[in-house]
Amino acid sequence: MANSSSPKPRDSLFVFFALILVTACLYWARMVLIPLSLAILLTFILTPAVAALQRRGLGRLPAVLLVVILSLLLLSGIGYLITRQVNTLVGNLPNYKDEIVKKVESLRGAGEGGFLGTVRKFFGEVSDELMENTPSKEKPKDEEEKAQPGESPAHPLYTEPTTTNWNWATQSIGPAAEVLGDGVFILVLVIFMLMQREDLRNRLVRLIGHGRLIVTTQAFDEGAQRISRYLLMQLLINSIVGMILGAGLFAVGVLTGHRQLWQYALLWGFLTATLRFLPYVGTWIAAALVTAFSVATLPGWGWPLAILGFFATIEMLAAYVGEPLLFGHSSGISPLALLLSAAFWTWLWGPLGLVLSTPLTVILVVLGKYVPELHFFEVLLGDEQVLSTDVTFYQRLVAHDLDEAAELVEEHLDKHSPEAVYEEVLLPALLHAKSDFDSGQLEADSYEFVLQGVRDSEEDLQAALAEYLKEAQAPSKVRAIGCPGQDEADELALRMLGQMLRLSGHSLEVVSSDKLAAEVIGKLEQDAPAVVIIGSLPPGGLAQARYLCKRIRQQAPGIKILVGRWRERKKDERTEKRLLAAGADQVAWTLRDSRAQILPLLQVAAAHDVQAELVKSR
């Protein structure tokens, strides 16, 4: 039976065309949406500072104006210094011409010999040979001399467009005015958003969350928290990387006497910190620029390579130590999704889309979490585990991949107790297999392969725990017997329970699922155990469990009978009443519950045996 909550084909088609329409609108309206998105981003960055000033008693308007003015002054000051350094660097470029020529000549000389030189010579000879064999179609010399410019393709007529001061001014002022207008628009938006952020939030909640107030509020709070944390942590880590690089270049320049290093240390530190806001490509651009600068200005190859190594070390520390420590799971986006989203938003909005790609993708992930129709965004883009460990383990067994299934069990055992592996991985896999087999979705051979995989995993766990079990308390002589209710899956579940009891110092003997009910009754009469546990995995098996309860109760009225109806969706009082009426003393719904029920009974039986031994000894 299909799940009623699953999307219908018609709904999926509607969502697909809706996404195409939204993408087209985002492209057509990019002139307005890009400044709006940048303004929202700046608002997220500046909101904590405004809120901090307000908590200290400053009014909303003075706090907003103070934060915006200080931000503008800071950016203007840094921009002024960077502009001066850029102009100085451009003016000094002719001074580095000799060093650049020397480096190029050294590279060219290295390429003349060895493998590269041989290959280059080979292709050069092939090219010359082809040129010699090409038939010439040149015209007689007298015809070429008579030809006038513009009469043939060989004698084109070159013209130069006439330009005026007005055309030059229009071409220069137009783009500058457009950038200035966008900047003023963004600044005004930031001020108004900071002034009325609560009012804007309430209006959006009222507009979007009609009838879904709680869900909409949670979505807004989570989205704002993720984006704010990501932007602030990104700003912090980028600033630290830029300061370390700038300080390192300054120190090396002062200690070695290379003036060009400490003179432009601020420039390269700022550019590196700024370029790191571009996902993936920003780091490579910064590395290329710093390396090219050091190669062009420093003598030899030693110092450029050392600076490149210093840059790589800083980036590795930032990527593998700083960012995991500061970010954690703040953005909630998988690395692959971040790369794909960066490519998509760059294609849609250009370089600014690359800057905005992570915050925009965060919004999509949050929408996928709270809007059922957009749940696929959370699955495709989020960093949450899509499949639980038990489902992944079962899926690998269905695919006949024993190696990866064993690795999953080992990884889960490294982080959890053996009881958790039995309860959270192996037993759920049995339930998935039994449910799919009963419904006809899983073929018999695949079902047997899954059972064999679970059996192998259980045996591997048993072997791994052998050393621990040697040091643990020896299993009690008082035995409990496990009876499978229906098939081998029930038997495997009972073996898991037996391992859990061994860890507690008790033993459980499991009867084979191949034995008939009469054989089981005969064994119980012969061994006289203190406890009988009947294992019964849903779906099905309830009738067999009730039948065993009745037979055992009739033949051995004094035995405690426990039934493990493990991993029902929820406690079924009707099922419990039917089992109790059939003769069961207790019913458990998890392996841990069964162990908790068995242990007191075994301890009481052990105490009775000790007293009996004392009486005999007297």
XYZ file of C-alpha atoms in Angstrom:
618
model
C 0.000 0.000 0.000
C 1.453 3.344 -0.960
C 2.176 5.890 1.662
C -0.485 8.564 1.652
C 2.026 11.240 2.540
C 4.233 10.594 -0.481
C 4.021 13.203 -3.251
C 1.770 12.387 -6.193
C 3.153 12.511 -9.753
C 0.890 15.447 -10.527
C 2.206 17.383 -7.517
C 5.824 16.589 -8.455
C 5.229 17.847 -11.993
C 3.686 21.020 -10.620
C 6.693 21.603 -8.343
C 9.061 20.995 -11.286
C 7.404 23.629 -13.499
C 7.148 25.983 -10.532
C 10.919 25.725 -10.018
C 11.542 26.512 -13.693
C 9.278 29.563 -13.437
C 10.979 30.745 -10.241
C 14.425 30.328 -11.804
C 13.359 32.387 -14.813
C 11.969 35.115 -12.535
C 15.190 35.146 -10.523
C 17.161 35.700 -13.723
C 14.905 38.385 -15.169
C 14.630 40.297 -11.881
C 18.305 40.027 -10.950
C 18.845 43.795 -11.234
C 16.554 44.254 -8.225
C 17.050 40.957 -6.403
C 20.856 41.119 -6.231
C 20.961 44.477 -4.369
C 18.083 43.295 -2.173
C 19.948 40.090 -1.296
C 23.147 41.991 -0.533
C 21.191 44.360 1.706
C 19.667 41.432 3.596
C 23.130 39.890 4.012
C 24.565 43.125 5.391
C 21.583 43.396 7.704
C 22.315 39.962 9.140
C 25.954 40.975 9.703
C 25.171 44.306 11.378
C 22.145 43.228 13.445
C 24.192 41.789 16.377
C 26.102 45.078 16.739
C 22.886 47.116 16.665
C 21.249 44.793 19.197
C 24.284 45.056 21.497
C 24.128 48.864 21.457
C 20.390 48.769 22.167
C 20.933 46.510 25.171
C 23.266 49.172 26.555
C 20.460 51.733 26.474
C 21.023 53.391 23.096
C 17.915 54.064 20.996
C 17.139 52.222 17.796
C 17.837 55.118 15.377
C 21.135 56.243 17.013
C 22.315 52.616 17.226
C 21.574 51.955 13.546
C 23.171 55.189 12.362
C 26.226 54.674 14.565
C 26.811 51.108 13.331
C 26.263 52.057 9.671
C 28.503 55.137 9.864
C 31.287 53.252 11.631
C 31.044 50.461 9.071
C 31.237 52.956 6.201
C 34.208 54.722 7.792
C 35.996 51.431 8.344
C 35.387 50.272 4.775
C 36.334 53.702 3.404
C 39.578 53.767 5.384
C 40.556 50.276 4.300
C 39.526 51.064 0.731
C 41.664 54.223 0.747
C 44.726 52.372 2.012
C 44.225 49.491 -0.406
C 43.740 51.898 -3.323
C 46.981 53.680 -2.465
C 48.850 50.392 -2.274
C 47.393 49.222 -5.569
C 48.401 52.483 -7.268
C 51.897 52.206 -5.792
C 52.203 48.602 -6.939
C 51.069 49.478 -10.459
C 53.558 52.346 -10.564
C 56.396 50.080 -9.461
C 55.650 47.306 -11.952
C 58.310 48.558 -14.456
C 60.924 48.132 -11.703
C 60.176 44.405 -11.578
C 60.509 43.891 -15.346
C 64.065 42.566 -15.187
C 63.202 40.009 -12.507
C 60.188 38.787 -14.482
C 62.271 38.449 -17.670
C 64.944 36.538 -15.746
C 62.355 34.096 -14.342
C 60.799 33.553 -17.768
C 64.192 32.924 -19.334
C 65.059 30.402 -16.631
C 61.801 28.562 -17.273
C 62.415 28.637 -21.017
C 65.908 27.272 -20.533
C 64.610 24.469 -18.351
C 62.127 23.560 -21.058
C 64.786 23.207 -23.773
C 66.208 19.968 -22.388
C 64.731 16.868 -20.886
C 61.372 15.365 -21.609
C 59.514 18.653 -22.222
C 62.189 19.866 -24.602
C 62.113 16.622 -26.605
C 58.325 16.713 -26.911
C 58.359 20.356 -27.909
C 61.047 19.713 -30.556
C 59.089 16.753 -31.933
C 55.889 18.717 -32.428
C 57.846 21.598 -33.904
C 59.377 19.325 -36.548
C 55.955 17.837 -37.355
C 54.495 21.320 -37.763
C 57.328 22.430 -40.068
C 56.909 19.280 -42.180
C 53.186 19.933 -42.607
C 53.799 23.535 -43.600
C 56.309 22.491 -46.258
C 53.882 19.985 -47.799
C 51.028 22.488 -47.960
C 50.497 23.721 -51.590
C 51.019 27.427 -52.031
C 48.197 29.512 -53.412
C 49.956 32.834 -53.504
C 49.135 35.314 -56.237
C 51.783 36.704 -58.591
C 53.779 39.550 -57.176
C 52.640 42.053 -59.764
C 48.946 41.367 -58.965
C 49.571 41.899 -55.259
C 51.247 45.198 -55.959
C 48.305 46.339 -58.109
C 45.685 45.377 -55.497
C 44.283 48.329 -53.557
C 43.214 48.258 -49.877
C 39.688 46.924 -49.574
C 39.678 45.075 -52.924
C 40.457 41.608 -51.497
C 40.671 39.816 -48.167
C 44.442 39.858 -48.488
C 44.342 43.685 -48.564
C 41.695 44.782 -46.047
C 40.741 48.377 -45.561
C 41.202 49.455 -41.931
C 39.027 52.186 -40.480
C 38.995 53.747 -37.045
C 35.744 54.770 -35.369
C 35.407 58.416 -34.604
C 35.049 59.151 -30.910
C 34.047 62.322 -29.160
C 34.430 63.509 -25.604
C 30.672 63.090 -25.120
C 30.781 59.425 -26.159
C 33.735 58.769 -23.874
C 31.999 60.456 -20.952
C 28.806 58.478 -21.569
C 30.658 55.170 -21.689
C 32.648 55.951 -18.532
C 30.019 57.633 -16.372
C 27.220 55.139 -17.150
C 28.685 52.080 -15.376
C 30.012 54.217 -12.509
C 26.597 55.797 -11.992
C 24.970 52.365 -12.044
C 27.355 51.043 -9.373
C 26.881 54.195 -7.280
C 23.111 53.904 -7.577
C 23.174 50.273 -6.490
C 25.380 51.194 -3.551
C 23.039 53.961 -2.385
C 20.043 51.653 -2.842
C 21.712 48.934 -0.753
C 22.678 51.444 1.952
C 19.125 52.783 2.237
C 17.717 49.251 2.352
C 20.138 48.253 5.113
C 19.186 51.250 7.239
C 15.462 50.654 6.856
C 15.804 46.889 7.477
C 17.795 47.529 10.634
C 15.253 50.090 11.774
C 12.196 47.932 11.107
C 13.508 44.369 11.302
C 10.857 43.181 13.803
C 8.067 44.795 11.777
C 9.332 43.186 8.546
C 9.583 39.824 10.269
C 6.030 40.078 11.620
C 4.654 41.046 8.235
C 6.360 38.102 6.538
C 5.077 35.754 9.240
C 1.576 37.118 8.771
C 1.814 36.856 4.994
C 3.387 33.379 4.766
C 2.343 31.750 8.014
C -1.416 32.149 7.861
C -2.711 29.077 9.703
C 0.874 27.829 10.256
C 2.193 30.361 12.746
C 4.394 28.017 14.776
C 6.028 26.356 11.753
C 6.680 29.700 10.047
C 8.161 31.179 13.218
C 10.470 28.193 13.636
C 11.562 28.431 10.001
C 12.357 32.156 10.310
C 14.261 31.713 13.563
C 16.313 28.771 12.299
C 17.080 30.421 8.963
C 18.152 33.677 10.621
C 20.276 31.828 13.152
C 22.038 29.717 10.520
C 22.736 32.643 8.179
C 23.889 35.000 10.961
C 26.187 32.406 12.465
C 27.624 31.458 9.087
C 28.310 35.060 8.069
C 29.848 36.044 11.399
C 32.033 32.936 11.577
C 33.064 33.386 7.938
C 33.965 37.011 8.631
C 35.949 35.959 11.698
C 37.920 33.155 10.046
C 38.600 35.228 6.897
C 39.844 38.132 8.998
C 42.121 35.844 10.994
C 43.569 34.296 7.808
C 44.115 37.733 6.263
C 45.793 39.099 9.404
C 48.095 36.075 9.758
C 49.129 36.276 6.097
C 49.665 40.036 6.267
C 51.625 39.768 9.522
C 53.740 36.957 8.096
C 54.587 38.895 4.931
C 55.384 41.997 7.007
C 57.673 40.035 9.343
C 59.488 38.285 6.497
C 59.927 41.593 4.659
C 61.382 43.327 7.724
C 63.695 40.450 8.675
C 65.002 39.767 5.149
C 65.117 43.347 3.929
C 62.653 42.769 1.077
C 60.831 46.083 1.184
C 58.127 45.016 -1.263
C 56.840 42.381 1.177
C 56.140 44.604 4.173
C 55.107 47.493 1.923
C 52.190 45.529 0.443
C 51.412 43.227 3.393
C 48.124 45.026 4.116
C 47.056 44.727 0.471
C 47.541 40.959 0.277
C 46.053 40.318 3.688
C 42.917 42.283 2.833
C 42.561 40.748 -0.638
C 42.934 37.228 0.786
C 40.330 37.875 3.479
C 37.933 39.332 0.897
C 38.442 36.666 -1.755
C 37.791 33.876 0.774
C 34.139 34.920 0.781
C 33.976 33.366 -2.684
C 33.382 29.642 -2.083
C 36.132 27.390 -3.436
C 37.519 29.732 -6.148
C 38.384 32.623 -3.816
C 41.203 30.753 -2.098
C 42.757 29.721 -5.421
C 42.571 33.274 -6.793
C 44.244 34.654 -3.672
C 46.977 31.991 -3.835
C 47.598 32.745 -7.519
C 47.860 36.490 -6.905
C 50.193 36.187 -3.904
C 52.390 33.678 -5.739
C 52.560 35.791 -8.891
C 53.491 38.852 -6.815
C 56.277 37.014 -4.977
C 57.646 35.512 -8.209
C 57.707 38.916 -9.893
C 59.268 40.879 -7.035
C 61.552 38.484 -5.131
C 64.896 37.223 -6.445
C 65.253 33.510 -7.165
C 62.695 30.813 -6.532
C 63.322 30.059 -2.864
C 61.308 32.870 -1.278
C 58.316 32.598 -3.681
C 58.043 28.881 -2.929
C 58.391 29.547 0.800
C 55.599 32.145 0.663
C 53.415 29.722 -1.300
C 54.051 27.066 1.356
C 53.222 29.564 4.106
C 49.956 30.445 2.353
C 49.076 26.752 1.897
C 49.784 26.061 5.579
C 47.487 28.872 6.686
C 44.715 27.652 4.387
C 45.032 24.055 5.576
C 44.843 25.130 9.211
C 41.832 27.310 8.428
C 40.049 24.586 6.434
C 40.745 21.597 8.690
C 41.009 23.221 12.131
C 39.494 26.692 12.223
C 36.394 26.223 10.083
C 35.257 22.882 11.623
C 35.842 24.351 15.096
C 34.009 27.617 14.467
C 31.379 26.556 11.941
C 30.382 23.102 13.148
C 27.040 22.488 11.430
C 26.045 26.152 11.336
C 25.142 26.255 7.649
C 23.656 22.750 7.411
C 24.763 22.267 3.769
C 26.715 19.303 2.467
C 30.051 20.097 0.723
C 28.878 18.718 -2.635
C 25.636 20.715 -2.440
C 27.637 23.843 -1.619
C 29.761 23.329 -4.721
C 26.736 22.748 -6.973
C 24.850 25.701 -5.507
C 27.881 27.931 -6.071
C 27.920 26.913 -9.737
C 24.152 27.446 -10.075
C 24.030 30.901 -8.485
C 27.128 32.010 -10.395
C 25.437 30.974 -13.644
C 22.268 32.791 -12.589
C 23.622 36.007 -11.055
C 27.297 36.123 -11.972
C 30.104 36.788 -9.438
C 27.714 38.274 -6.880
C 25.702 35.079 -7.098
C 28.819 33.203 -6.016
C 29.068 35.429 -2.929
C 25.383 34.900 -2.125
C 25.287 31.172 -2.932
C 25.741 29.843 0.609
C 23.124 32.059 2.348
C 20.612 31.436 -0.433
C 21.181 27.694 -0.231
C 20.691 27.841 3.540
C 17.276 29.382 2.914
C 16.380 26.544 0.533
C 17.435 23.921 3.107
C 15.333 25.560 5.818
C 12.348 25.755 3.466
C 12.782 22.073 2.670
C 12.732 21.271 6.375
C 9.474 23.069 7.140
C 7.567 22.979 3.834
C 6.539 19.415 2.880
C 6.325 20.207 -0.842
C 9.968 21.362 -0.801
C 11.340 18.553 1.351
C 13.587 17.418 -1.503
C 15.719 20.541 -0.936
C 16.628 19.331 2.548
C 17.385 15.836 1.235
C 19.515 17.034 -1.704
C 21.285 20.001 -0.098
C 21.347 19.348 3.651
C 24.186 17.754 5.605
C 21.906 15.661 7.796
C 22.131 11.892 7.443
C 19.517 10.938 4.840
C 19.277 7.262 5.751
C 19.580 5.932 9.277
C 22.291 3.377 9.970
C 19.873 0.456 10.091
C 18.309 1.382 6.741
C 21.737 1.842 5.137
C 22.876 -1.500 6.566
C 19.767 -3.230 5.219
C 20.098 -1.503 1.837
C 23.699 -2.710 1.505
C 22.659 -6.262 2.294
C 19.899 -6.089 -0.310
C 22.591 -4.941 -2.761
C 24.728 -7.960 -1.702
C 27.486 -5.659 -0.444
C 28.760 -7.419 2.668
C 31.925 -5.333 2.961
C 30.219 -1.974 3.353
C 27.571 -3.519 5.621
C 30.308 -4.836 7.909
C 31.984 -1.409 7.917
C 28.727 0.210 9.014
C 28.439 -2.201 11.948
C 32.058 -1.528 12.955
C 31.583 2.254 12.759
C 28.426 2.066 14.871
C 30.200 -0.147 17.406
C 33.023 2.396 17.703
C 30.550 5.054 18.839
C 27.934 2.969 20.668
C 27.646 -0.020 22.973
C 27.110 -3.571 21.662
C 23.546 -3.447 22.977
C 22.931 -0.395 20.792
C 24.269 -2.239 17.726
C 21.845 -5.105 18.328
C 18.913 -2.822 19.107
C 19.509 -0.035 16.566
C 21.132 -1.770 13.559
C 20.803 -5.552 13.361
C 17.288 -5.991 14.752
C 15.757 -3.188 12.598
C 17.422 -4.733 9.529
C 15.670 -8.020 10.329
C 12.377 -6.185 10.667
C 12.846 -4.433 7.308
C 13.685 -7.723 5.619
C 10.774 -9.602 7.161
C 8.298 -6.844 6.306
C 9.480 -6.613 2.677
C 9.532 -10.402 2.312
C 5.988 -10.804 3.675
C 4.721 -8.079 1.345
C 6.375 -9.700 -1.688
C 8.870 -6.855 -2.345
C 11.907 -8.950 -1.369
C 12.622 -12.226 -3.149
C 13.428 -15.397 -1.251
C 17.113 -15.532 -2.211
C 17.637 -11.881 -1.250
C 15.814 -12.512 2.028
C 18.144 -15.415 2.793
C 21.158 -13.253 1.906
C 20.016 -10.554 4.350
C 19.556 -13.142 7.106
C 23.022 -14.511 6.385
C 24.480 -10.990 6.513
C 22.842 -10.303 9.881
C 24.054 -13.686 11.145
C 27.626 -12.922 10.037
C 27.491 -9.505 11.709
C 26.184 -11.042 14.926
C 28.998 -13.621 14.879
C 31.590 -10.893 14.223
C 30.260 -8.958 17.214
C 30.398 -12.090 19.307
C 34.040 -12.627 18.313
C 34.883 -8.990 19.005
C 33.394 -9.276 22.495
C 35.096 -12.585 23.285
C 37.987 -10.962 25.163
C 35.627 -8.771 27.117
C 33.408 -11.719 28.018
C 36.434 -13.620 29.358
C 37.108 -10.838 31.841
C 33.441 -10.361 32.679
C 31.461 -12.370 35.178
C 31.068 -16.013 34.145
C 27.561 -16.845 32.894
C 25.263 -18.236 35.551
C 24.375 -21.902 35.488
C 20.720 -20.969 35.680
C 19.597 -21.070 32.100
C 16.887 -19.400 30.129
C 15.645 -20.919 26.883
C 14.636 -18.910 23.828
C 12.006 -20.281 21.465
C 11.576 -18.723 18.010
C 7.947 -17.989 17.326
C 8.026 -18.551 13.577
C 11.249 -18.559 11.524
C 14.978 -17.935 11.405
C 14.578 -14.171 11.816
C 13.048 -14.771 15.258
C 15.941 -17.115 16.063
C 18.522 -14.469 15.100
C 16.770 -11.896 17.292
C 16.888 -14.325 20.228
C 20.613 -14.857 19.654
C 21.098 -11.080 19.945
C 19.205 -11.105 23.216
C 21.437 -13.981 24.359
C 24.554 -11.878 23.695
C 23.072 -9.011 25.686
C 22.389 -11.383 28.583
C 25.964 -12.732 28.423
C 27.214 -9.195 28.931
C 25.141 -9.184 32.144
C 26.550 -12.533 33.321
C 23.710 -14.852 32.273
C 23.158 -17.328 29.455
C 20.343 -17.977 27.025
C 20.051 -21.152 24.998
C 18.210 -20.609 21.729
C 16.220 -23.464 20.231
C 16.488 -23.901 16.477
C 13.601 -22.549 14.442
C 13.457 -25.874 12.594
C 12.164 -27.758 15.653
C 8.488 -28.511 15.955
C 6.384 -27.396 18.884
C 6.354 -30.907 20.343
C 10.171 -31.024 20.262
C 10.349 -27.671 22.001
C 7.991 -28.870 24.739
C 10.068 -32.001 25.201
C 13.260 -29.990 25.643
C 11.599 -27.741 28.214
C 10.459 -30.761 30.214
C 13.956 -32.210 30.102
C 15.953 -29.056 30.978
C 13.373 -27.389 33.298
C 14.575 -23.804 32.692
C 13.584 -20.935 34.958
C 12.475 -18.697 32.115
C 11.235 -19.220 28.571
C 11.396 -16.283 26.184
C 9.415 -16.520 22.934
C 10.796 -14.308 20.172
C 8.268 -12.999 17.656
C 9.126 -10.305 15.105
C 6.288 -8.441 13.400
C 4.607 -8.488 10.987
C 2.929 -11.829 11.474
C 3.936 -14.516 13.931
C 1.376 -13.556 16.561
C -0.701 -16.722 16.136
C 2.394 -18.938 16.464
C 3.512 -17.090 19.598
C 0.087 -17.517 21.213
C 0.076 -21.224 20.316
C 3.492 -21.756 21.955
C 2.343 -19.874 25.050
C -0.666 -22.158 25.429
C 1.323 -25.376 24.916
C 4.096 -24.395 27.312
C 1.626 -23.255 29.957
C -0.239 -26.530 29.726
C 2.880 -28.700 29.969
C 4.898 -26.601 32.446
C 2.653 -24.396 34.564
C 5.481 -23.205 36.810
C 7.761 -21.791 34.102
C 7.849 -18.026 33.606
C 6.900 -17.241 30.013
C 8.031 -13.970 28.432
C 7.161 -12.877 24.896
C 9.321 -10.483 22.913
C 7.195 -8.713 20.338
C 10.133 -6.576 19.365
C 9.905 -3.301 17.508
C 6.199 -2.925 17.108
C 5.457 0.627 15.964
C 4.010 1.318 19.370
C 2.845 -0.636 22.369
C -0.236 -2.590 21.295
C -2.468 -3.166 24.288
C -4.734 -5.495 22.312
C -1.803 -7.715 21.310
C -0.521 -7.681 24.869
C -3.911 -8.781 26.253
C -4.112 -11.638 23.754
C -0.638 -12.900 24.660
C -1.303 -12.635 28.388
C -4.558 -14.508 27.921
C -2.653 -17.248 26.086
C -0.417 -17.815 29.129
C 2.411 -15.272 28.883
C 3.572 -13.609 32.098
C 5.049 -10.492 30.488
C 5.365 -8.919 27.026
C 8.309 -6.737 25.913
C 8.587 -4.454 22.891
C 12.397 -4.001 22.741
C 15.434 -6.179 23.405
C 16.398 -4.003 26.349
C 12.936 -4.441 27.872
C 13.217 -8.215 27.488
C 16.597 -8.224 29.196
C 15.232 -6.073 32.014
C 12.369 -8.547 32.500
C 14.579 -11.665 32.416
C 17.366 -10.550 34.754
C 15.294 -10.372 37.989
C 13.767 -13.781 37.287
C 17.196 -15.332 36.707
C 18.589 -13.698 39.834
C 15.722 -15.059 41.928
C 16.205 -18.526 40.444
C 19.946 -18.336 41.147
C 19.267 -17.378 44.765
C 16.899 -20.381 45.156
C 19.587 -22.689 43.731
C 22.157 -21.329 46.189
C 19.784 -21.951 49.101
C 19.089 -25.470 47.825
C 22.825 -26.198 47.632
C 23.264 -24.980 51.219
C 20.450 -27.187 52.444
C 21.968 -30.207 50.683
C 25.406 -29.486 52.126
C 24.020 -29.521 55.645
